[in-house]
XYZ file of C-alpha atoms in Angstrom:
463
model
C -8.941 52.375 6.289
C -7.790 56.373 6.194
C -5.141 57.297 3.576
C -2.393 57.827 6.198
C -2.715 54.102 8.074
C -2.278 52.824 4.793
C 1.049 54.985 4.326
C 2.216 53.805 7.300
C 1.625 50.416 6.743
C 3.476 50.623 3.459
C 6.670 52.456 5.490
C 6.703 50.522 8.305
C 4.542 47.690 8.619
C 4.514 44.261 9.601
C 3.008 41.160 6.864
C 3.597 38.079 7.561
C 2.769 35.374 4.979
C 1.900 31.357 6.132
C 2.414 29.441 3.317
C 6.070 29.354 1.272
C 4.420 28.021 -1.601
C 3.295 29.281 -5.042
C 0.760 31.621 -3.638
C 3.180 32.598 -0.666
C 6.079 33.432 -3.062
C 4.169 35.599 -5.680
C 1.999 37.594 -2.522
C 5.412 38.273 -1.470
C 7.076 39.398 -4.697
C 3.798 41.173 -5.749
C 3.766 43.473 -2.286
C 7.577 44.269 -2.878
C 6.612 45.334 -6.581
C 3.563 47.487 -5.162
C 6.585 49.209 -3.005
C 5.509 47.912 0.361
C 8.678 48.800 2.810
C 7.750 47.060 5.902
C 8.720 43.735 7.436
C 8.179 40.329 5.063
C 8.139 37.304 6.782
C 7.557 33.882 4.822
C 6.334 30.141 7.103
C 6.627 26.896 5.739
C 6.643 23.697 6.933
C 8.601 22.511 4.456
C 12.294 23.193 4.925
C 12.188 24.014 0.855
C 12.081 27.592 -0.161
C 9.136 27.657 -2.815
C 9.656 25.222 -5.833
C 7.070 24.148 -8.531
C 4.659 21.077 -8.336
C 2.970 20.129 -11.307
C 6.322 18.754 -12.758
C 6.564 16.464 -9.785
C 3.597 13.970 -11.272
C 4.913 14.444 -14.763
C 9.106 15.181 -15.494
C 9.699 14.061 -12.254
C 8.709 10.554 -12.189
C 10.151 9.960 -15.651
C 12.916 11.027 -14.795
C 13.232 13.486 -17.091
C 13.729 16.525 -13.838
C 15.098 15.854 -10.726
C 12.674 16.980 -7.383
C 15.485 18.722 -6.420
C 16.082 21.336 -9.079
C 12.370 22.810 -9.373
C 12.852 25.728 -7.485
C 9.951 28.337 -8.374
C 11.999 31.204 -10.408
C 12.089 34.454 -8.988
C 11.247 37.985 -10.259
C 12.699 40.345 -7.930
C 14.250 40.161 -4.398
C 11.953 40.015 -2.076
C 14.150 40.896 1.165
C 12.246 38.738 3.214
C 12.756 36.665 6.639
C 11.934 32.682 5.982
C 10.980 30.338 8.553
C 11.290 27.118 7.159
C 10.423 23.887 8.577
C 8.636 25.147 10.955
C 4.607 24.939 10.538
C 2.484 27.426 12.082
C 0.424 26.013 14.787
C -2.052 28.472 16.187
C -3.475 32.449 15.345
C -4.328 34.516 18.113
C -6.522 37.333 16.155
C -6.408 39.505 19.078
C -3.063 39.787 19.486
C -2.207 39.564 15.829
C 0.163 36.822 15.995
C 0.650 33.167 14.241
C 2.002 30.959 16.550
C 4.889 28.090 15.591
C 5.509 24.719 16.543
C 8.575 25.279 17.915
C 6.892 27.526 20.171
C 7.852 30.862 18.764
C 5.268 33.668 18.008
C 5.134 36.542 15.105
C 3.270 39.119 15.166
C 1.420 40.981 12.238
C -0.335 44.085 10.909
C -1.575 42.440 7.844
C -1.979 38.380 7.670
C -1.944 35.954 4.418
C -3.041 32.520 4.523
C -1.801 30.836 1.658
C -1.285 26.799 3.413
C -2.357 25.104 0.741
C -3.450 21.965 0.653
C -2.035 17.933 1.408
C -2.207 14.927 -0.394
C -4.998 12.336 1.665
C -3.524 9.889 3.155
C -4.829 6.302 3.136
C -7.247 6.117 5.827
C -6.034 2.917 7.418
C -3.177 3.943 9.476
C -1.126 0.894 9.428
C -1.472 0.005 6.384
C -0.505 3.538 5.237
C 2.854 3.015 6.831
C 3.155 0.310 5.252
C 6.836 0.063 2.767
C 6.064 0.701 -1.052
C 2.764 2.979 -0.060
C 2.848 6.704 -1.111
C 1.197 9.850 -1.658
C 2.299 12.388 -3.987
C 2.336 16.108 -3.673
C 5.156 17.240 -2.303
C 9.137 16.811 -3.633
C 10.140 14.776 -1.230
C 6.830 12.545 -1.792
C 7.981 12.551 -5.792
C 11.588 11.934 -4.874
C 11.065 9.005 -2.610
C 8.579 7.370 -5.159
C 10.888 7.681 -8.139
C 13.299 6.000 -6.472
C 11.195 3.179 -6.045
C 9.619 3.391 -9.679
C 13.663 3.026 -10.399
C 13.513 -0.048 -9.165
C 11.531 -2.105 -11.401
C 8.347 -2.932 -9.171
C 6.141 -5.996 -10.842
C 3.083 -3.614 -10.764
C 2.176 -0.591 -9.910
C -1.744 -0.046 -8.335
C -3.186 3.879 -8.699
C -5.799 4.133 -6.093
C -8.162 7.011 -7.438
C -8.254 7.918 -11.363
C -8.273 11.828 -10.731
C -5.912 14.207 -12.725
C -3.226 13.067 -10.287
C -3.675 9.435 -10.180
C -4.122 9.243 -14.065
C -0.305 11.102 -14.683
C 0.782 8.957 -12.288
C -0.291 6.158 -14.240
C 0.580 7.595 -17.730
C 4.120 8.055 -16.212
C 4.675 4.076 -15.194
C 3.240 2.984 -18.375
C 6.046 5.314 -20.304
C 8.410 3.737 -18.320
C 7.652 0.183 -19.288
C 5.663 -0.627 -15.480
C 2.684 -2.966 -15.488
C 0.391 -0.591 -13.908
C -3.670 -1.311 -12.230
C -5.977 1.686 -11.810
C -8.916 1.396 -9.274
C -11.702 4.314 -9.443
C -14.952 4.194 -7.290
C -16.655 5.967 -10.099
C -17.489 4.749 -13.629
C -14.523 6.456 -15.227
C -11.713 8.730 -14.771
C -11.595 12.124 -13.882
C -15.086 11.703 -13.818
C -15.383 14.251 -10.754
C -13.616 17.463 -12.679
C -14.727 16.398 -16.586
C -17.663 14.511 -16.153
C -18.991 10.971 -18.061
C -19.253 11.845 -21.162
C -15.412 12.914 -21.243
C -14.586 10.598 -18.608
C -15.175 7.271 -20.925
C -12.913 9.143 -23.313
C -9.899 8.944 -20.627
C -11.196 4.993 -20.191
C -10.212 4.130 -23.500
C -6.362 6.083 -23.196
C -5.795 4.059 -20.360
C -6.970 0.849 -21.351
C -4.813 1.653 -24.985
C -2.017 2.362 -23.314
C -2.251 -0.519 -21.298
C -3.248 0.423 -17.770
C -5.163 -2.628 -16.149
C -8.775 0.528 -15.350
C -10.749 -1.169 -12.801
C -13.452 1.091 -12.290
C -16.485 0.814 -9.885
C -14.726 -1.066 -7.546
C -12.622 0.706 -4.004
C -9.821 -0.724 -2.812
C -11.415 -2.278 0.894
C -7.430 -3.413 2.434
C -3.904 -3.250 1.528
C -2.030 -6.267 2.630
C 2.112 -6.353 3.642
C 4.283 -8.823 3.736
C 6.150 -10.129 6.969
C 8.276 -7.552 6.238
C 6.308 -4.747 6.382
C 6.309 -4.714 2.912
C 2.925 -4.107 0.933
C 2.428 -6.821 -1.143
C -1.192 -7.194 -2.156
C -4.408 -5.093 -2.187
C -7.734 -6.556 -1.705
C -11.052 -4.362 -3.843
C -14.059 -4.640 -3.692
C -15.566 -6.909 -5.898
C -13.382 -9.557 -4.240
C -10.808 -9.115 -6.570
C -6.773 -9.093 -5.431
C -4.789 -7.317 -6.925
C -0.559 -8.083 -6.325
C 1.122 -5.563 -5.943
C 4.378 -3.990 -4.958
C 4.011 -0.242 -4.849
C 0.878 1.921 -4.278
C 0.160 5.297 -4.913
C -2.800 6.515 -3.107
C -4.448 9.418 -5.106
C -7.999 10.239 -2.988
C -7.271 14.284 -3.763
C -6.629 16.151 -1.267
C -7.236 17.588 2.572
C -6.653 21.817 3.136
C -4.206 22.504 5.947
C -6.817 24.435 8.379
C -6.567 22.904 11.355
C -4.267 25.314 12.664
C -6.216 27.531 12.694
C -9.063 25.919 15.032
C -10.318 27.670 17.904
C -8.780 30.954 16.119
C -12.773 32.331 15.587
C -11.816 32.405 11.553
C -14.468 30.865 9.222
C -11.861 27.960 8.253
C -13.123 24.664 8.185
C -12.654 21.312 5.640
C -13.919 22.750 2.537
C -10.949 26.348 3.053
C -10.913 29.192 4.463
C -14.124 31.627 3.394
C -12.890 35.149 2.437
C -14.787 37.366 0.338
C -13.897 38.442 -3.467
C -11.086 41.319 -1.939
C -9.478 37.919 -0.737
C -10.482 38.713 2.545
C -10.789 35.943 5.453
C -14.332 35.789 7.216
C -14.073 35.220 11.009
C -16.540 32.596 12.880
C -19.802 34.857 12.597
C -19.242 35.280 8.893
C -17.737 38.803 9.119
C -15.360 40.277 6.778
C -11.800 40.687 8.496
C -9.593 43.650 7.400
C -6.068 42.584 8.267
C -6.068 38.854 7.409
C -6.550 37.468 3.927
C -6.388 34.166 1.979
C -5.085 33.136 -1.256
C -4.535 29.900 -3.279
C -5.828 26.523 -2.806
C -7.075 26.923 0.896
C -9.401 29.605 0.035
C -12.791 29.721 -0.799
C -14.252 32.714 -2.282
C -17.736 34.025 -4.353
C -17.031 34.363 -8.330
C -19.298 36.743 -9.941
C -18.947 34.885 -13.466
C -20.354 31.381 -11.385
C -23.528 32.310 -9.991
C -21.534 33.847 -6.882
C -20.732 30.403 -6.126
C -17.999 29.737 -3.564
C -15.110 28.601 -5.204
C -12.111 26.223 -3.879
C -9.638 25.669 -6.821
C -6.568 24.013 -6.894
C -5.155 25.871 -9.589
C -1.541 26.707 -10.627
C -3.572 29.956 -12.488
C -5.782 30.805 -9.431
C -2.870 29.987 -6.617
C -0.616 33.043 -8.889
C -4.123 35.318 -9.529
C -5.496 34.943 -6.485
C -2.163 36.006 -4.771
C -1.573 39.537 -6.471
C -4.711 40.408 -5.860
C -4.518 39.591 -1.997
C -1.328 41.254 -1.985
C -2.632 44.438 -3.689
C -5.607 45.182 -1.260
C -3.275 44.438 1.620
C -2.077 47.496 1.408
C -4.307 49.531 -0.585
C -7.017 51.631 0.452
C -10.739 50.515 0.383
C -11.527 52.273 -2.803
C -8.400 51.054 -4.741
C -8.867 47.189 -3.532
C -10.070 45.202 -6.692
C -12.231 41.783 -6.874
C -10.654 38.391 -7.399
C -12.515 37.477 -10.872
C -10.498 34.847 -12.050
C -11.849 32.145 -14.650
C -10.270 29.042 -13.413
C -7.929 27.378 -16.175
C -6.465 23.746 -15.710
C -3.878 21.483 -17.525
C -2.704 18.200 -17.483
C -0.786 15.724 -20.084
C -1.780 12.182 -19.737
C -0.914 9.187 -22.117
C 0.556 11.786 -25.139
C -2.379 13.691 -25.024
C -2.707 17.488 -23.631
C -6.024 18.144 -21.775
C -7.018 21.661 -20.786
C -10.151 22.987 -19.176
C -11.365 26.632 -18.659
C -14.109 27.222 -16.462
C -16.222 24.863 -13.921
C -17.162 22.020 -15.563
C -18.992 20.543 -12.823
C -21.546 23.209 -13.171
C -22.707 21.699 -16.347
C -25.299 19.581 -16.420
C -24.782 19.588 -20.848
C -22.100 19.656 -23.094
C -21.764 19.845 -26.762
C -18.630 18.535 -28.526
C -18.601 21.779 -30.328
C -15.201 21.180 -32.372
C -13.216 17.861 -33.469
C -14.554 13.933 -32.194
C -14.568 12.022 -29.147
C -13.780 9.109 -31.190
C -10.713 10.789 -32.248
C -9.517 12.336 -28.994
C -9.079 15.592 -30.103
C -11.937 17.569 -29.250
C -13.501 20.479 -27.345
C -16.487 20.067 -24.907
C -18.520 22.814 -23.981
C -20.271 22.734 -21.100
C -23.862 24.393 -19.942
C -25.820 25.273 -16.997
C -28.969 27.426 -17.249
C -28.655 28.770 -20.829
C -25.327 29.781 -20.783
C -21.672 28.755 -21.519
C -20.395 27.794 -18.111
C -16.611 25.678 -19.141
C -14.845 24.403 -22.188
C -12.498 20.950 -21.933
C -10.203 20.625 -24.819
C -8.450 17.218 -25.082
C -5.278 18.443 -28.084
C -7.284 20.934 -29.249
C -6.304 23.913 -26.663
C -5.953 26.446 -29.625
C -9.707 27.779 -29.145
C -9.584 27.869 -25.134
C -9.504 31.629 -24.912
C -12.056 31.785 -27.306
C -14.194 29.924 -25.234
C -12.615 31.556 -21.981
C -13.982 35.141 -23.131
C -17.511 33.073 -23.810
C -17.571 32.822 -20.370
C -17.037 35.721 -19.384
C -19.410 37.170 -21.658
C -22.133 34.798 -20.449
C -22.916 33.356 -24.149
C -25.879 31.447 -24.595
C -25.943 27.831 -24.552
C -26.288 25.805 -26.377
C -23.796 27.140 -28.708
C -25.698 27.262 -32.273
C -23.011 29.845 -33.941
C -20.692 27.422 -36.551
C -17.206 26.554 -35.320
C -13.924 25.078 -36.923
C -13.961 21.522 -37.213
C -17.551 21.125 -36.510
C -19.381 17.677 -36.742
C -22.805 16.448 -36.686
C -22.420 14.753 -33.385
C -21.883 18.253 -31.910
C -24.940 19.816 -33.096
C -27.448 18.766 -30.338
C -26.475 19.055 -26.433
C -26.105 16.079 -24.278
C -25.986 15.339 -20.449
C -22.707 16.171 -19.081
C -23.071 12.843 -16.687
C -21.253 13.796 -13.813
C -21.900 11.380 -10.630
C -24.240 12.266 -7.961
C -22.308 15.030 -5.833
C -22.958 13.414 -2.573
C -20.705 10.137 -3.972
C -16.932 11.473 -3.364
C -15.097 11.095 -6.324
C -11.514 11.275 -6.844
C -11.272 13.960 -9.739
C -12.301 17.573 -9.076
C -9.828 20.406 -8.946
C -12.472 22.452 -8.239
C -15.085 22.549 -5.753
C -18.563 24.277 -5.082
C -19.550 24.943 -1.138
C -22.488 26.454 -1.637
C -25.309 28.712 -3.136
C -28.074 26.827 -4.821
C -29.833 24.243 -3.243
C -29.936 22.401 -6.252
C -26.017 22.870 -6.841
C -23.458 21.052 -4.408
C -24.122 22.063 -1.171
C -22.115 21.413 2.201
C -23.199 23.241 5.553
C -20.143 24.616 7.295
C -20.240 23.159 11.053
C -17.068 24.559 12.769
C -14.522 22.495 14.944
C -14.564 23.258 18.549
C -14.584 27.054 18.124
């Protein structure tokens, strides 16, 4: 791209961003700081200008914010035109335009993606629309279901003991609500932290007094005459009673607008390369349409090259700049989305933070504090080398371990560190479950590389 299209496209051209989310927001703010002049236009679905979601499991539901008032803050005006409400339905890459549902087109220069991702709905339709069954990820999800919490159900059932489903679960049993928690696998958050970890999450529920049912899937939800749900049946033959559900199975990425659009989006995200840019059907680069935040999936240097889905609050923010940056910079100023992915969660009083990929590791090493005593940090291998850290209260040394990473220091980790104990010193297996089970945890997901590693083959949808 010469020097003088890119001029132009700074003066006087047109980006239009899908997505009015985190990712959306900060592409947006981050082009007006880089002094792009042109056109801005922001689609949502949501009639809700950009607000913040990780309070919505947590504050939210205790009541402690209100879904209404958690507006993302804003840095700088970012003179923009919003269409709210209205979801895009269709790309035409041709013509450079996103089509709308309510039949309008825009048309583009430059193109992000930044749709994000849903919550997964319970698979049995009916039952789904059942009364007293949610999902939660967006405000009006968390406002709806706090309403209900307000009303004193007899007991609350957690389907899936993710990150998710486990706040959700920490937040009824603060509020005084009998609560049930069924996981397919052996353990929560099994999928992102692994077994070893995982049984240390068993025991906070079962202390705090969650009813964990682990092993077990939940095979039918049952209503009243109502319409009311009133019971769900698992399956070990168990019933559980039950007036509200929240169904917590992670999550589905909003692609399917874009079928039949020749880009290389599919189930697993959009593909785009490290610049953050998208990949069309035939797996080559695009120049005017990138992808940012949750619904992308993009090779990381410091994993093996690995492509990387993350549902990140850090990765949705990173990610973004650097979309927005080589949007409308020249090839040889465009820079590499190298981003070490960083999670949090609090759960049950306790603060839980990961850097990393810990489902890379097939070891870990409890290389600071106890498991016994829930205060602890896990470091995890793969192939000689420091691949993630987990710290459950213990988040003080994260960077530390962050820059390990980065560094690509050898594992197992034989230097001394604070707070070391002999049940650190030898590595153990990390015990995640076999990747071909679906599990209800990870935040982060590998689509590719080794043949060993998770692997999914990419088969397109009518294109």
């Amino acid at each position: 791209m010469d020097t003088d299209h890119v001029d132009r496209l700074r003066r006087e051209g047109r980006i239009v961003i899908v997505g009015a989310s985190l990712a959306g927001l900060t592409a947006a703010e981050t082009l007006r700081a880089e002094d792009f002049e042109g056109s801005l236009t922001l689609i949502g679905d949501e009639q809700y200008e950009p607000y913040d979601r990780p309070p919505l499991s947590k504050a939210v539901l205790l009541g402690k914010a209100s879904a209404n008032h958690t507006e993302l803050p804003r840095t700088r005006d970012i003179d923009a035109k919003w269409r709210l409400g209205v979801p895009a339905s269709g790309l035409d890459m041709t013509a450079k335009r996103v089509r709308l549902a309510d039949g309008d087109e825009v048309e583009y220069d430059r193109l992000l993606i930044a749709t994000g991702v849903r919550a997964r709905p319970w698979p049995k339709q009916a039952e789904a629309e059942l009364d007293g069954v949610f999902v939660l990820r967006t405000r009006d999800d968390a406002a709806a279901l706090y309403r209900h919490l307000e009303a004193r159900p007899r007991r609350v059932l957690v389907i899936g003991a993710g990150f998710a489903g486990s706040e959700v679960a920490s937040a009824c049993r603060e509020r005084g609500l009998e609560v049930t928690v069924a996981e397919r696998a052996g353990a929560p958050l099994v999928g992102a932290v692994g077994g070893v970890v995982g049984a240390v999450s068993a025991g906070m529920h079962r202390d705090n007094g969650v009813d964990l049912r682990t092993g077990v899937t939940v095979t039918a939800l049952e209503g009243d005459a109502a319409g009311r749900v009133r019971a769900a049946h698992l399956s070990d033959e168990s019933v559980v009673e039950t007036d509200l559900v929240v169904v917590s199975l992670g999550s589905l990425r909003n692609t399917e607008w874009l079928t039949g659009s020749g880009l290389g989006a599919g189930p697993r995200g959009i593909a785009c390369d490290a610049g953050c840019r998208a990949f069309d059907i035939s797996g080559i680069v695009t120049d005017d349409i990138f992808v940012a935040g949750d619904v992308a999936r993009s090779p990381n240097a410091l994993f093996g090259y690995q492509f990387l889905s993350l549902e990140h609050w850090g990765n949705a923010v990173a990610q973004a700049r650097t979309a927005a940056h080589n949007m409308i910079s020249p090839s040889s100023e465009r820079r590499p989305h190298l981003y070490v992915p960083a999670f949090w969660s609090a759960q049950f009083g306790v603060n839980i933070k990961s850097v990393g990929v810990p489902s890379m590791g097939d070891q870990l090493m409890i290389t600071q504090g106890s498991l016994a005593e829930r205060r602890f940090v896990a470091v995890y291998g793969y192939q000689g080398r420091i691949i993630a850290a987990v710290s459950f209260d213990n988040a003080r040394w994260l960077e530390f371990y962050a820059r390990e990473i980065e560094r690509g220091a050898p594992f197992p980790v034989e230097y001394p560190t604070v707070d070391r104990r002999p049940e650190g010193a030898q590595p153990m297996p990390s015990d995640f479950p076999d990747p071909s089970l679906p599990t209800h945890g990870p935040t982060v997901t590998l689509t590719g590389y080794s043949p060993a590693d998770r692997r999914m083959v990419f088969t397109p949808a009518r294109h």
